[in-house]
Amino acid sequence: MRRRAVLTTAILAAVATPGIARAADPGPSVTKKGTTQLDAQAVYFVSYDGLVNNNSFQQNGLLTYKGYQYAVWYTASKHAVVGRRVLGGSTWSTITLSHTLKSDDSHNVISMGVSRVDGRLHLNMDSHSDGFFYVKSIAGLLDNPASTAWTSAALGAVQTSLDGVTLTSQFTYPQFIATPEGKLQLSYRVGISGNGRNALAEYDGSQWTALGEWSGSTGTYTSAHGSSTARNMYLHGIDYDVNGRLHSFFTWREQSAAVMCNSGGITNHDTGYVYSTDQGRSWRNDAGTAVGTTGSSNTVAVTDAGLVVDPLDPDHSLMNQESQTTDSTGLPHAIISYVPGRFGQCTTNYVTDRTANGRAFHVRKNSAGTWQKTEIPIALNSSQRTKLVLDKYDNAYAVLPYGRIAGASKSSGYTDWALLYDGSDLNAFGEVVIDEPRVKADNVLSFMYQEKSSGTTPSALHVVDFALPA
């Protein structure tokens, strides 16, 4: 007891004494662990500048749960497939569903969700402003993976509703979110690009309930060039933090091209932010002012005050549906990208201009409650999206198009962004799909990517793993 007391006193003295500090947290680093192949010939076609198997807005096309990793994709024959492996294993076991991709549209992604309350895997797939297809596994499939047969019977039938709950005839962008107590929510868009609303549904372990729409499409937005009276809110994600608060960054897309300096651009403008403290039933702006109630006529609107945290006009080809996350204290972080003003004040072809001059930016709220933005000093060389991940030390990683990885340390205030991995050995097409839960599960950054091809020639689909600081 005497020795323990002396050691405790010494440790406390070292912490309290100026000039004697505990070891600093490590900065960002990645160490490639290996690559596995999901499919030697996955379906390949370029649509809306992307691939159906690697659209980064899927949330989630790749996920880890209770020691297993799960992936979803379409094969060369356009069949939907679900694969799983033991974490760190080299062999994937697959189930081919009866459903086949209905059209060559890269929006028709497959998204996965886990309802922890009953251990089920949920899939939503193949939807772009029309109906969707849904699969719900047997209860306990993900809770007992080693002892539960991995067969099509375990996944169940393909449905065109949520167990009988029909949401909308114009459904797009399924994103599953697990609530803090283990329920599962489904975020989606009602309507079409430029005239749509965000909505939520919720599964409590016994049934689905449609919670309703929470963002609006009406109101007048006026730029330096003209006005628009319809739009949709594109989410950069929707995530619960460690304290149970639900966060969402977004950008608005206007219906009318009159708001742009040139018709070859894109009508996206402003980075906004809202949060919910009651699991998506109501929404507040950054100042805490109520701005919307889900399922009511009072939805979040472009005319609401206090929504914009980073203003930008429609002339810089701001990308929609980029990336967001929250840190270990619950503070929100996002990646946005556009063509900075130093390259001109009017983009005339958003793909060409973003590829030539696009840059990604890290937007975050600091502990003082102030919003900060840092440019990531690496050219995108692509029109596509970047994904954001934070490690257990809250260091930030931006997974850029082509699988390149940049990092910045929390200790620097995220000002020291640098390229950590150039992705040249991947031959990746562009966007990647991140396994967000795995970072917390075993400190590994894991993402799915597809090799470049041409036309409609199928190509290999892989998962690559990187160890993060221990």
Coordinates of C-alpha atoms in Angstrom, one line a residue:
M1 CA 0.0 0.0 0.0
R2 CA 2.9 2.4 0.8
R3 CA 4.5 1.9 -2.6
R4 CA 1.1 2.5 -4.4
A5 CA 0.5 5.7 -2.5
V6 CA 4.0 7.0 -3.4
L7 CA 3.5 6.2 -7.1
T8 CA 0.1 7.9 -7.1
T9 CA 1.6 11.0 -5.4
A10 CA 4.4 11.1 -8.0
I11 CA 1.9 10.8 -10.9
L12 CA -0.3 13.6 -9.6
A13 CA 2.8 15.8 -9.0
A14 CA 4.0 15.2 -12.5
V15 CA 0.6 16.3 -14.0
A16 CA 0.4 19.3 -11.7
T17 CA 4.0 20.5 -12.1
P18 CA 4.7 23.0 -14.9
G19 CA 7.1 21.6 -17.5
I20 CA 6.2 18.0 -16.8
A21 CA 3.4 16.8 -19.0
R22 CA 2.0 13.4 -20.0
A23 CA 2.9 12.0 -23.4
A24 CA 1.1 13.9 -26.3
D25 CA -1.5 12.1 -28.3
P26 CA -0.1 10.8 -31.6
G27 CA -0.9 12.6 -34.8
P28 CA -2.6 11.1 -37.8
S29 CA -1.0 8.2 -39.7
V30 CA -2.1 5.3 -41.8
T31 CA -0.4 1.9 -42.3
K32 CA -1.8 -0.3 -45.1
K33 CA -2.7 -3.7 -43.7
G34 CA -4.0 -5.4 -46.8
T35 CA -6.7 -5.6 -49.5
T36 CA -9.4 -8.2 -50.1
Q37 CA -11.4 -8.8 -53.3
L38 CA -15.2 -8.8 -53.0
D39 CA -15.9 -9.4 -56.7
A40 CA -13.6 -9.9 -59.7
Q41 CA -16.4 -8.6 -62.0
A42 CA -18.7 -6.1 -60.4
V43 CA -21.1 -4.1 -62.5
Y44 CA -19.5 -1.0 -64.0
F45 CA -21.1 2.0 -65.7
V46 CA -20.5 5.7 -65.2
S47 CA -23.7 7.6 -64.4
Y48 CA -23.9 11.1 -62.9
D49 CA -20.1 10.9 -62.8
G50 CA -20.2 8.0 -60.4
L51 CA -20.5 4.2 -59.9
V52 CA -23.5 2.5 -58.3
N53 CA -21.2 0.4 -56.1
N54 CA -19.2 3.3 -54.9
N55 CA -21.3 6.4 -54.3
S56 CA -20.0 7.8 -51.0
F57 CA -23.5 9.0 -49.8
Q58 CA -24.7 5.4 -49.3
Q59 CA -24.4 5.2 -45.5
N60 CA -23.7 2.4 -45.3
G61 CA -22.4 0.2 -48.1
L62 CA -19.7 -1.2 -45.8
L63 CA -20.1 -1.7 -42.1
T64 CA -18.8 -3.6 -39.1
Y65 CA -20.8 -5.1 -36.3
K66 CA -19.9 -7.5 -33.5
G67 CA -16.7 -8.8 -35.0
Y68 CA -17.9 -9.1 -38.6
Q69 CA -17.7 -6.8 -41.6
Y70 CA -20.6 -6.6 -44.1
A71 CA -20.6 -5.3 -47.7
V72 CA -23.2 -4.8 -50.4
W73 CA -22.8 -4.5 -54.2
Y74 CA -24.2 -5.4 -57.6
T75 CA -22.5 -8.1 -59.7
A76 CA -21.8 -8.1 -63.4
S77 CA -25.2 -9.8 -63.9
K78 CA -26.7 -6.9 -61.8
H79 CA -27.7 -9.1 -58.9
A80 CA -27.6 -7.6 -55.5
V81 CA -25.1 -9.3 -53.2
V82 CA -24.4 -9.2 -49.4
G83 CA -21.0 -10.4 -48.2
R84 CA -19.5 -10.8 -44.8
R85 CA -16.2 -11.7 -43.3
V86 CA -14.7 -12.1 -39.8
L87 CA -12.9 -8.8 -39.1
G88 CA -9.5 -8.9 -40.5
G89 CA -10.2 -12.1 -42.5
S90 CA -9.3 -12.6 -46.1
T91 CA -12.4 -14.6 -47.2
W92 CA -15.9 -13.2 -47.9
S93 CA -19.0 -15.3 -47.7
T94 CA -21.7 -14.0 -50.0
I95 CA -25.5 -14.3 -50.5
T96 CA -27.0 -13.4 -53.9
L97 CA -30.4 -11.8 -53.6
S98 CA -33.2 -12.4 -56.1
H99 CA -33.3 -8.7 -56.9
T100 CA -31.5 -7.3 -59.9
L101 CA -30.5 -3.7 -60.6
K102 CA -33.4 -2.2 -62.6
S103 CA -31.4 0.5 -64.6
D104 CA -27.9 1.9 -65.2
D105 CA -28.3 4.7 -62.7
S106 CA -25.6 5.3 -60.1
H107 CA -28.2 6.6 -57.6
N108 CA -29.6 3.1 -57.2
V109 CA -27.2 2.2 -54.4
I110 CA -27.6 -0.4 -51.7
S111 CA -27.6 0.9 -48.1
M112 CA -27.4 -1.2 -44.9
G113 CA -28.6 -0.7 -41.4
V114 CA -28.5 -2.6 -38.1
S115 CA -31.3 -2.5 -35.6
R116 CA -29.5 -3.4 -32.4
V117 CA -32.7 -3.9 -30.5
D118 CA -33.3 -7.2 -32.4
G119 CA -30.0 -7.9 -34.2
R120 CA -31.4 -7.6 -37.7
L121 CA -29.7 -6.5 -40.9
H122 CA -31.7 -4.1 -43.1
L123 CA -31.2 -3.3 -46.8
N124 CA -32.7 -0.5 -48.9
M125 CA -31.8 -0.5 -52.6
D126 CA -32.4 0.5 -56.1
S127 CA -34.3 3.8 -55.9
H128 CA -34.1 7.2 -57.7
S129 CA -37.2 9.3 -57.4
D130 CA -39.4 6.2 -57.6
G131 CA -40.1 3.1 -55.5
F132 CA -37.5 1.2 -53.4
F133 CA -36.7 -2.4 -52.5
Y134 CA -36.3 -3.5 -48.9
V135 CA -34.9 -6.6 -47.1
K136 CA -35.1 -7.3 -43.4
S137 CA -33.1 -10.3 -42.0
I138 CA -34.2 -12.7 -39.3
A139 CA -33.8 -11.5 -35.7
G140 CA -30.4 -12.1 -34.2
L141 CA -28.6 -12.7 -37.4
L142 CA -26.0 -10.1 -36.6
D143 CA -25.9 -10.8 -32.9
N144 CA -24.8 -14.5 -33.4
P145 CA -23.0 -14.5 -36.8
A146 CA -20.8 -17.5 -36.1
S147 CA -23.7 -19.7 -35.2
T148 CA -26.4 -18.4 -37.6
A149 CA -26.4 -19.8 -41.1
W150 CA -25.4 -17.2 -43.7
T151 CA -28.1 -18.1 -46.3
S152 CA -30.7 -16.3 -48.4
A153 CA -33.4 -17.6 -46.0
A154 CA -31.7 -15.6 -43.2
L155 CA -32.1 -12.4 -45.2
G156 CA -35.8 -13.0 -46.1
A157 CA -37.8 -11.8 -49.0
V158 CA -37.4 -8.6 -51.1
Q159 CA -40.2 -6.2 -50.4
T160 CA -41.4 -2.9 -52.0
S161 CA -42.4 -1.4 -48.7
L162 CA -41.2 -1.3 -45.1
D163 CA -43.2 -4.3 -43.8
G164 CA -46.3 -2.8 -45.4
V165 CA -45.5 0.9 -44.7
T166 CA -45.4 2.7 -48.0
L167 CA -43.4 5.9 -47.7
T168 CA -43.6 7.8 -51.1
S169 CA -43.7 7.1 -54.8
Q170 CA -40.6 9.4 -55.2
F171 CA -38.0 7.9 -52.9
T172 CA -34.2 8.5 -53.1
Y173 CA -31.1 8.5 -50.9
P174 CA -31.7 5.9 -48.2
Q175 CA -29.5 6.4 -45.2
F176 CA -29.9 4.2 -42.1
I177 CA -29.1 5.7 -38.6
A178 CA -29.0 3.7 -35.4
T179 CA -30.5 5.6 -32.4
P180 CA -28.7 5.6 -29.1
E181 CA -31.0 3.0 -27.6
G182 CA -30.8 0.6 -30.6
K183 CA -33.8 1.5 -32.8
L184 CA -33.2 2.1 -36.5
Q185 CA -34.1 5.2 -38.5
L186 CA -34.3 5.6 -42.2
S187 CA -33.5 9.0 -43.7
Y188 CA -34.7 9.6 -47.3
R189 CA -35.7 12.2 -49.8
V190 CA -39.3 12.7 -51.0
G191 CA -39.6 14.3 -54.4
I192 CA -36.9 15.1 -57.0
S193 CA -33.7 17.0 -57.3
G194 CA -34.5 20.7 -57.0
N195 CA -37.9 20.1 -55.5
G196 CA -37.7 17.6 -52.7
R197 CA -38.1 17.2 -48.9
N198 CA -36.1 15.1 -46.3
A199 CA -38.1 12.7 -44.2
L200 CA -37.6 10.0 -41.6
A201 CA -39.0 6.6 -40.7
E202 CA -38.3 4.6 -37.6
Y203 CA -38.1 0.9 -36.7
D204 CA -38.5 0.0 -33.0
G205 CA -37.9 -3.8 -33.2
S206 CA -41.5 -4.7 -34.0
Q207 CA -42.7 -2.2 -36.7
W208 CA -41.9 0.7 -38.9
T209 CA -43.5 4.1 -38.4
A210 CA -43.3 7.0 -40.9
L211 CA -42.3 10.1 -38.9
G212 CA -42.8 12.4 -41.8
E213 CA -41.0 15.2 -43.7
W214 CA -38.8 17.7 -41.9
S215 CA -37.3 19.9 -44.6
G216 CA -39.3 22.1 -47.0
S217 CA -38.9 22.9 -50.7
T218 CA -40.8 26.1 -50.9
G219 CA -39.9 29.8 -50.4
T220 CA -37.9 32.2 -52.5
Y221 CA -34.1 32.2 -52.7
T222 CA -32.5 35.1 -54.6
S223 CA -28.9 35.3 -55.8
A224 CA -27.0 38.1 -57.6
H225 CA -28.4 36.7 -60.9
G226 CA -32.0 35.7 -60.2
S227 CA -34.5 33.9 -58.0
S228 CA -35.8 30.3 -57.4
T229 CA -39.0 29.3 -55.7
A230 CA -38.3 25.5 -55.3
R231 CA -35.3 23.4 -54.1
N232 CA -34.2 20.5 -52.0
M233 CA -31.9 20.1 -49.0
Y234 CA -29.1 17.7 -49.7
L235 CA -27.6 16.2 -46.6
H236 CA -23.9 15.7 -46.0
G237 CA -25.0 12.9 -43.6
I238 CA -27.1 12.4 -40.5
D239 CA -25.4 11.1 -37.3
Y240 CA -25.9 10.8 -33.6
D241 CA -23.1 11.9 -31.4
V242 CA -21.9 10.4 -28.1
N243 CA -24.4 12.5 -26.2
G244 CA -27.4 11.4 -28.3
R245 CA -27.8 14.6 -30.3
L246 CA -28.6 14.1 -34.0
H247 CA -26.6 16.3 -36.4
S248 CA -26.9 17.2 -40.1
F249 CA -24.9 19.4 -42.4
F250 CA -26.5 20.2 -45.7
T251 CA -26.5 22.3 -48.9
W252 CA -29.5 23.7 -50.8
R253 CA -30.0 22.9 -54.5
E254 CA -32.3 25.4 -56.3
Q255 CA -34.6 24.3 -59.1
S256 CA -34.1 27.4 -61.2
A257 CA -30.9 27.9 -63.2
A258 CA -31.7 31.6 -63.0
V259 CA -29.7 31.8 -59.7
M260 CA -26.4 30.9 -61.5
C261 CA -23.9 33.0 -63.5
N262 CA -23.8 30.2 -66.1
S263 CA -26.1 27.3 -67.0
G264 CA -23.2 24.9 -67.0
G265 CA -22.7 25.3 -63.3
I266 CA -24.7 23.7 -60.5
T267 CA -27.3 25.5 -58.3
N268 CA -26.0 24.3 -54.9
H269 CA -25.4 27.1 -52.4
D270 CA -24.4 27.6 -48.8
T271 CA -23.4 25.0 -46.1
G272 CA -26.1 24.8 -43.5
Y273 CA -26.4 22.9 -40.2
V274 CA -29.2 21.7 -37.9
Y275 CA -29.5 19.4 -35.0
S276 CA -32.2 17.5 -33.0
T277 CA -32.3 16.6 -29.3
D278 CA -35.4 14.5 -29.6
Q279 CA -34.3 11.9 -32.2
G280 CA -35.4 13.9 -35.3
R281 CA -38.9 14.9 -34.0
S282 CA -37.9 18.6 -34.1
W283 CA -34.9 20.6 -35.4
R284 CA -32.9 23.6 -34.2
N285 CA -30.3 25.9 -35.8
D286 CA -26.8 26.4 -34.5
A287 CA -28.1 29.0 -32.0
G288 CA -30.6 26.6 -30.6
T289 CA -33.6 28.3 -32.1
A290 CA -36.4 25.9 -33.2
V291 CA -36.7 25.8 -37.0
G292 CA -38.8 22.8 -37.8
T293 CA -41.0 20.0 -36.6
T294 CA -41.0 16.6 -38.4
G295 CA -44.3 15.6 -39.8
S296 CA -45.8 19.1 -39.6
S297 CA -46.3 22.0 -41.9
N298 CA -43.4 23.8 -40.0
T299 CA -40.4 22.2 -41.8
V300 CA -36.9 23.6 -42.1
A301 CA -36.9 26.2 -44.9
V302 CA -34.4 28.1 -47.0
T303 CA -35.9 31.3 -45.5
D304 CA -35.2 30.3 -41.9
A305 CA -32.6 32.4 -40.1
G306 CA -29.5 31.0 -38.6
L307 CA -29.1 27.9 -40.8
V308 CA -26.0 28.9 -42.8
V309 CA -22.6 28.2 -41.2
D310 CA -20.5 28.7 -44.3
P311 CA -22.1 31.0 -46.9
L312 CA -21.4 30.4 -50.6
D313 CA -23.2 31.6 -53.7
P314 CA -24.3 29.1 -56.5
D315 CA -21.4 30.1 -58.8
H316 CA -18.6 27.8 -57.4
S317 CA -19.9 24.3 -58.0
L318 CA -20.4 23.4 -54.4
M319 CA -20.8 19.6 -54.1
N320 CA -23.9 18.1 -52.4
Q321 CA -23.9 15.0 -50.1
E322 CA -20.2 15.1 -49.1
S323 CA -19.4 13.9 -45.6
Q324 CA -19.8 14.6 -41.9
T325 CA -19.1 13.1 -38.5
T326 CA -18.9 14.0 -34.8
D327 CA -15.9 13.9 -32.5
S328 CA -15.4 12.3 -29.1
T329 CA -17.0 15.3 -27.3
G330 CA -20.0 15.5 -29.7
L331 CA -18.8 18.5 -31.8
P332 CA -19.8 18.3 -35.5
H333 CA -17.3 18.2 -38.4
A334 CA -17.9 18.1 -42.2
I335 CA -16.1 18.0 -45.5
I336 CA -17.4 20.3 -48.2
S337 CA -15.8 21.0 -51.7
Y338 CA -16.1 23.7 -54.4
V339 CA -14.0 25.8 -56.7
P340 CA -12.5 28.7 -54.6
G341 CA -12.8 32.2 -55.8
R342 CA -9.1 32.5 -56.6
F343 CA -9.8 30.4 -59.6
G344 CA -12.6 32.7 -60.7
Q345 CA -16.1 33.8 -59.6
C346 CA -18.1 31.8 -62.2
T347 CA -17.9 28.1 -63.0
T348 CA -19.2 27.3 -66.4
N349 CA -18.9 23.5 -66.4
Y350 CA -19.1 22.0 -62.9
V351 CA -17.4 18.7 -63.8
T352 CA -14.6 20.3 -65.7
D353 CA -14.1 23.2 -63.3
R354 CA -14.2 21.0 -60.2
T355 CA -11.7 18.6 -61.7
A356 CA -9.3 21.4 -62.7
N357 CA -9.6 23.6 -59.6
G358 CA -11.8 22.0 -56.9
R359 CA -10.7 21.9 -53.3
A360 CA -12.0 20.2 -50.2
F361 CA -12.5 22.1 -46.9
H362 CA -12.8 20.9 -43.3
V363 CA -15.6 22.7 -41.5
R364 CA -16.0 22.2 -37.8
K365 CA -17.4 23.7 -34.6
N366 CA -14.7 24.2 -31.9
S367 CA -15.1 23.8 -28.2
A368 CA -15.7 27.6 -27.9
G369 CA -18.7 27.3 -30.1
T370 CA -17.1 29.0 -33.1
W371 CA -17.2 27.6 -36.7
Q372 CA -13.9 27.2 -38.4
K373 CA -12.9 26.2 -41.9
T374 CA -9.6 24.9 -43.3
E375 CA -8.7 24.2 -46.9
I376 CA -7.2 20.8 -47.5
P377 CA -4.2 21.8 -49.7
I378 CA -4.5 18.9 -52.1
A379 CA -6.1 19.3 -55.6
L380 CA -9.2 17.1 -56.0
N381 CA -8.4 16.3 -59.6
S382 CA -11.9 15.0 -59.7
S383 CA -15.5 16.2 -59.7
Q384 CA -16.3 13.7 -56.9
R385 CA -16.7 13.6 -53.2
T386 CA -14.4 13.2 -50.2
K387 CA -15.1 11.3 -47.0
L388 CA -14.3 12.3 -43.5
V389 CA -13.2 10.1 -40.6
L390 CA -11.9 10.9 -37.1
D391 CA -9.7 8.5 -35.1
K392 CA -9.9 7.8 -31.4
Y393 CA -7.6 10.9 -30.8
D394 CA -9.9 13.0 -32.9
N395 CA -7.3 13.4 -35.6
A396 CA -9.0 13.9 -39.0
Y397 CA -8.7 11.9 -42.2
A398 CA -10.0 13.0 -45.6
V399 CA -10.4 10.1 -48.0
L400 CA -10.2 11.9 -51.3
P401 CA -11.2 10.6 -54.8
Y402 CA -9.0 7.7 -56.0
G403 CA -8.5 6.5 -52.4
R404 CA -6.0 9.1 -51.5
I405 CA -5.8 9.8 -47.7
A406 CA -4.9 13.2 -46.1
G407 CA -4.7 13.8 -42.4
A408 CA -4.7 16.6 -39.9
S409 CA -4.0 16.5 -36.2
K410 CA -6.4 17.7 -33.5
S411 CA -3.4 19.2 -31.6
S412 CA -2.7 21.6 -34.5
G413 CA -6.3 22.8 -34.6
Y414 CA -6.6 20.8 -37.9
T415 CA -4.3 23.2 -39.7
D416 CA -1.6 20.7 -40.7
W417 CA -3.4 18.8 -43.5
A418 CA -0.9 16.6 -45.5
L419 CA -1.1 13.7 -47.8
L420 CA -0.6 10.4 -46.0
Y421 CA -1.3 7.9 -48.8
D422 CA -1.4 8.6 -52.5
G423 CA -3.7 5.7 -53.6
S424 CA -1.6 5.0 -56.7
D425 CA -1.5 1.3 -56.2
L426 CA -5.3 1.0 -56.0
N427 CA -6.3 2.1 -59.6
A428 CA -9.6 3.3 -58.0
F429 CA -12.3 4.9 -60.1
G430 CA -13.1 7.8 -57.8
E431 CA -15.3 7.9 -54.7
V432 CA -15.0 5.3 -52.0
V433 CA -17.4 3.9 -49.4
I434 CA -16.1 4.1 -45.8
D435 CA -16.8 1.6 -43.0
E436 CA -17.6 4.2 -40.3
P437 CA -18.3 1.8 -37.4
R438 CA -15.0 -0.1 -37.9
V439 CA -12.9 2.9 -36.9
K440 CA -14.4 2.5 -33.4
A441 CA -14.5 -1.3 -33.5
D442 CA -10.8 -2.0 -34.0
N443 CA -9.0 1.3 -35.0
V444 CA -8.9 0.4 -38.7
L445 CA -9.8 2.7 -41.6
S446 CA -11.5 0.4 -44.1
F447 CA -13.1 1.4 -47.4
M448 CA -14.5 -0.2 -50.5
Y449 CA -13.4 0.9 -54.0
Q450 CA -13.8 -0.3 -57.6
E451 CA -11.1 -0.4 -60.2
K452 CA -11.2 1.9 -63.2
S453 CA -12.7 0.4 -66.3
S454 CA -14.3 1.7 -69.5
G455 CA -17.8 1.6 -71.0
T456 CA -19.7 -1.1 -69.3
T457 CA -16.9 -3.6 -68.8
P458 CA -17.1 -5.1 -65.3
S459 CA -14.2 -4.5 -62.9
A460 CA -12.9 -5.7 -59.6
L461 CA -14.3 -4.5 -56.4
H462 CA -12.1 -4.4 -53.2
V463 CA -11.9 -3.5 -49.6
V464 CA -8.7 -2.0 -48.3
D465 CA -7.7 -1.7 -44.6
F466 CA -5.4 0.8 -42.9
A467 CA -4.3 0.7 -39.3
L468 CA -4.7 4.0 -37.5
P469 CA -2.7 5.2 -34.5
A470 CA -2.9 2.8 -31.6

